[in-house]
């Protein structure tokens, strides 16, 4: 349970000024809760004046702007970035958005993010933006300095946090059992994980709690796949998909979009295994749309790889339906992405991905009677496979 003793505005400013001077241009997050808006306004004026004197950049979004869109567009922000979250509806949405975008706050070009709001700010941040809450560097309640400590996370909330910690432990236990190949133990752990997350979503109803349920459902879906229980796998993946569709619509963040693409890929994979090519293609096409958006938005090696893998899925479905032109187009685009990644990263994973992509291109060429293209692709795939085998051999000798 967390309790903070209210301090005067002078004390709050002194603590913040020391923090700003000590951290300089390091990326940090600080939070101030106050009993009146005038108290945080006074603090803001002091910080803004300090920034002018210290020649540090000062950023505050203009009133009336849609903050979640502004954050998506401009983060990370250098210098000092001030956010007024006194509006209840705005605060909830912005906290969730910041939680999703916390990776931007940790970048070297980011400065000090100052979040101010009412006393409820801290309790809401700890529940709805747990990742953001965990990386804060300074937390302070502004009052007269003589009040009793303010309970920011009530005992019931502390119990909920402990229950969520237990759910995370069950998830980890299931993953460890998976790695050992003990699927019975994994299934038991994931089933308990799912039951616990369902309880938490009823008690909290937050986006994070709902996402946790979708994660647990995906785990159960994977168990169903492994046991060949496609009906169970499909039911779990479908429920997870519906949750993530709601979250993507509500939050609209890159993370929510990626979660949705993962669920769609799960649906497509089960449909593919069951020979339902229409459903598989529909799911994979939607996954492809999201993958292209994420690659354009983020442009990371991870988003590029996921786009390439989705194109491989599109190619497989086209192959199964005898549409060799469409299969070749998808495989060739996937191959180009994998070649870029192998050149950029040079990792065993990138090399393995490239080898598989070359094999797909070779197979289409073989079916179409283009033996020169098939041979060239297979030879290059073989070369990479030999290199990977050599690396595994070297690792075995070292061990």
Tab-separated table of N, CA and C in Angstrom, residues 1-5 16 19 22-23 26-33 95 98-99 102 105-106 111-116 119 121-141 150-153 161:
chain	number	residue	atom	x	y	z
A	1	UNK	N	0.853	-1.180	0.000
A	1	UNK	CA	0.000	0.000	0.000
A	1	UNK	C	0.893	1.235	0.000
A	2	UNK	N	0.592	2.239	-0.892
A	2	UNK	CA	1.398	3.433	-0.979
A	2	UNK	C	0.674	4.607	-0.358
A	3	UNK	N	1.371	5.382	0.473
A	3	UNK	CA	0.818	6.600	1.037
A	3	UNK	C	1.877	7.685	0.927
A	4	UNK	N	1.445	8.908	0.556
A	4	UNK	CA	2.360	10.019	0.393
A	4	UNK	C	1.900	11.158	1.288
A	5	UNK	N	2.831	11.752	2.010
A	5	UNK	CA	2.495	12.903	2.847
A	5	UNK	C	2.493	14.155	1.992
A	16	UNK	N	11.549	19.121	-7.397
A	16	UNK	CA	11.547	19.016	-8.850
A	16	UNK	C	12.768	19.709	-9.451
A	19	UNK	N	15.718	17.605	-9.130
A	19	UNK	CA	15.616	16.492	-10.081
A	19	UNK	C	16.017	16.941	-11.485
A	22	UNK	N	19.767	17.555	-11.643
A	22	UNK	CA	20.558	16.322	-11.525
A	22	UNK	C	20.479	15.471	-12.788
A	23	UNK	N	19.297	15.390	-13.374
A	23	UNK	CA	19.124	14.494	-14.519
A	23	UNK	C	19.462	15.165	-15.852
A	26	UNK	N	18.310	13.720	-19.352
A	26	UNK	CA	17.948	12.303	-19.307
A	26	UNK	C	16.428	12.138	-19.419
A	27	UNK	N	15.983	11.032	-20.011
A	27	UNK	CA	14.536	10.783	-20.090
A	27	UNK	C	13.990	10.347	-18.731
A	28	UNK	N	13.049	11.080	-18.177
A	28	UNK	CA	12.453	10.740	-16.881
A	28	UNK	C	10.957	11.062	-16.901
A	29	UNK	N	10.239	10.468	-15.942
A	29	UNK	CA	8.808	10.729	-15.769
A	29	UNK	C	8.574	11.119	-14.318
A	30	UNK	N	7.919	12.250	-14.089
A	30	UNK	CA	7.585	12.677	-12.726
A	30	UNK	C	6.086	12.962	-12.667
A	31	UNK	N	5.502	12.736	-11.501
A	31	UNK	CA	4.059	12.943	-11.334
A	31	UNK	C	3.782	13.778	-10.086
A	32	UNK	N	2.877	14.762	-10.245
A	32	UNK	CA	2.466	15.602	-9.132
A	32	UNK	C	0.946	15.581	-9.038
A	33	UNK	N	0.441	15.225	-7.865
A	33	UNK	CA	-0.997	15.277	-7.596
A	33	UNK	C	-1.237	16.404	-6.603
A	95	UNK	N	-3.428	8.556	-19.945
A	95	UNK	CA	-2.634	7.610	-19.160
A	95	UNK	C	-2.479	6.287	-19.898
A	98	UNK	N	-0.084	6.871	-22.879
A	98	UNK	CA	1.311	6.977	-22.430
A	98	UNK	C	1.861	5.610	-22.033
A	99	UNK	N	1.006	4.805	-21.419
A	99	UNK	CA	1.433	3.462	-21.027
A	99	UNK	C	1.824	2.640	-22.260
A	102	UNK	N	5.252	4.062	-23.779
A	102	UNK	CA	6.334	4.339	-22.836
A	102	UNK	C	7.709	4.124	-23.431
A	105	UNK	N	9.215	7.274	-24.346
A	105	UNK	CA	9.651	8.096	-23.221
A	105	UNK	C	11.043	7.709	-22.742
A	106	UNK	N	11.499	6.512	-23.089
A	106	UNK	CA	12.812	6.040	-22.655
A	106	UNK	C	13.910	6.353	-23.667
A	111	UNK	N	12.998	14.019	-22.923
A	111	UNK	CA	13.412	14.759	-21.731
A	111	UNK	C	12.596	14.359	-20.520
A	112	UNK	N	12.248	15.344	-19.691
A	112	UNK	CA	11.486	15.091	-18.471
A	112	UNK	C	10.002	15.330	-18.731
A	113	UNK	N	9.213	14.292	-18.565
A	113	UNK	CA	7.755	14.401	-18.688
A	113	UNK	C	7.180	14.677	-17.309
A	114	UNK	N	6.490	15.814	-17.156
A	114	UNK	CA	5.849	16.178	-15.890
A	114	UNK	C	4.346	16.017	-16.062
A	115	UNK	N	3.753	15.136	-15.259
A	115	UNK	CA	2.308	14.890	-15.325
A	115	UNK	C	1.676	15.420	-14.044
A	116	UNK	N	0.692	16.313	-14.201
A	116	UNK	CA	0.017	16.891	-13.036
A	116	UNK	C	-1.484	16.623	-13.113
A	119	UNK	N	-5.700	14.373	-6.907
A	119	UNK	CA	-5.228	13.284	-6.052
A	119	UNK	C	-5.501	11.923	-6.690
A	121	UNK	N	-5.100	11.011	-9.571
A	121	UNK	CA	-4.131	10.695	-10.631
A	121	UNK	C	-3.288	9.477	-10.295
A	122	UNK	N	-2.766	9.414	-9.063
A	122	UNK	CA	-1.823	8.348	-8.732
A	122	UNK	C	-2.486	6.975	-8.700
A	123	UNK	N	-3.659	6.913	-8.103
A	123	UNK	CA	-4.361	5.640	-8.060
A	123	UNK	C	-4.711	5.148	-9.455
A	124	UNK	N	-5.158	6.076	-10.297
A	124	UNK	CA	-5.520	5.699	-11.666
A	124	UNK	C	-4.291	5.292	-12.468
A	125	UNK	N	-3.185	6.007	-12.279
A	125	UNK	CA	-1.956	5.665	-13.000
A	125	UNK	C	-1.462	4.278	-12.608
A	126	UNK	N	-1.549	3.950	-11.312
A	126	UNK	CA	-1.070	2.642	-10.859
A	126	UNK	C	-1.923	1.505	-11.396
A	127	UNK	N	-3.221	1.778	-11.672
A	127	UNK	CA	-4.111	0.742	-12.188
A	127	UNK	C	-4.113	0.671	-13.708
A	128	UNK	N	-4.252	1.843	-14.349
A	128	UNK	CA	-4.481	1.868	-15.785
A	128	UNK	C	-3.209	2.053	-16.602
A	129	UNK	N	-2.128	2.464	-15.945
A	129	UNK	CA	-0.867	2.690	-16.660
A	129	UNK	C	0.280	2.140	-15.823
A	130	UNK	N	0.178	0.841	-15.526
A	130	UNK	CA	1.129	0.222	-14.592
A	130	UNK	C	2.575	0.331	-15.067
A	131	UNK	N	2.797	0.194	-16.373
A	131	UNK	CA	4.169	0.281	-16.888
A	131	UNK	C	4.717	1.695	-16.726
A	132	UNK	N	3.887	2.690	-17.040
A	132	UNK	CA	4.288	4.087	-16.865
A	132	UNK	C	4.555	4.386	-15.392
A	133	UNK	N	3.659	3.918	-14.534
A	133	UNK	CA	3.791	4.137	-13.087
A	133	UNK	C	5.104	3.559	-12.565
A	134	UNK	N	5.519	2.439	-13.127
A	134	UNK	CA	6.711	1.750	-12.619
A	134	UNK	C	8.010	2.464	-12.977
A	135	UNK	N	7.998	3.360	-13.983
A	135	UNK	CA	9.250	4.009	-14.398
A	135	UNK	C	9.353	5.457	-13.906
A	136	UNK	N	8.400	5.905	-13.070
A	136	UNK	CA	8.456	7.293	-12.604
A	136	UNK	C	9.683	7.509	-11.720
A	137	UNK	N	10.244	8.703	-11.797
A	137	UNK	CA	11.441	9.027	-11.025
A	137	UNK	C	11.129	9.858	-9.781
A	138	UNK	N	10.025	10.581	-9.814
A	138	UNK	CA	9.669	11.461	-8.698
A	138	UNK	C	8.154	11.516	-8.608
A	139	UNK	N	7.633	11.382	-7.371
A	139	UNK	CA	6.190	11.408	-7.145
A	139	UNK	C	5.917	12.286	-5.941
A	140	UNK	N	4.958	13.197	-6.067
A	140	UNK	CA	4.735	14.137	-4.964
A	140	UNK	C	3.282	14.573	-4.925
A	141	UNK	N	2.757	14.712	-3.696
A	141	UNK	CA	1.411	15.258	-3.472
A	141	UNK	C	1.562	16.660	-2.915
A	150	UNK	N	-1.925	10.715	2.366
A	150	UNK	CA	-3.017	10.400	1.450
A	150	UNK	C	-2.844	8.979	0.932
A	151	UNK	N	-3.878	8.153	1.128
A	151	UNK	CA	-3.849	6.806	0.570
A	151	UNK	C	-4.121	6.896	-0.928
A	152	UNK	N	-3.107	6.566	-1.717
A	152	UNK	CA	-3.243	6.641	-3.168
A	152	UNK	C	-3.672	5.314	-3.759
A	153	UNK	N	-3.303	4.249	-3.129
A	153	UNK	CA	-3.719	2.927	-3.584
A	153	UNK	C	-4.327	2.228	-2.388
A	161	UNK	N	-3.637	-5.781	-7.115
A	161	UNK	CA	-2.276	-5.807	-7.665
A	161	UNK	C	-1.591	-7.131	-7.341
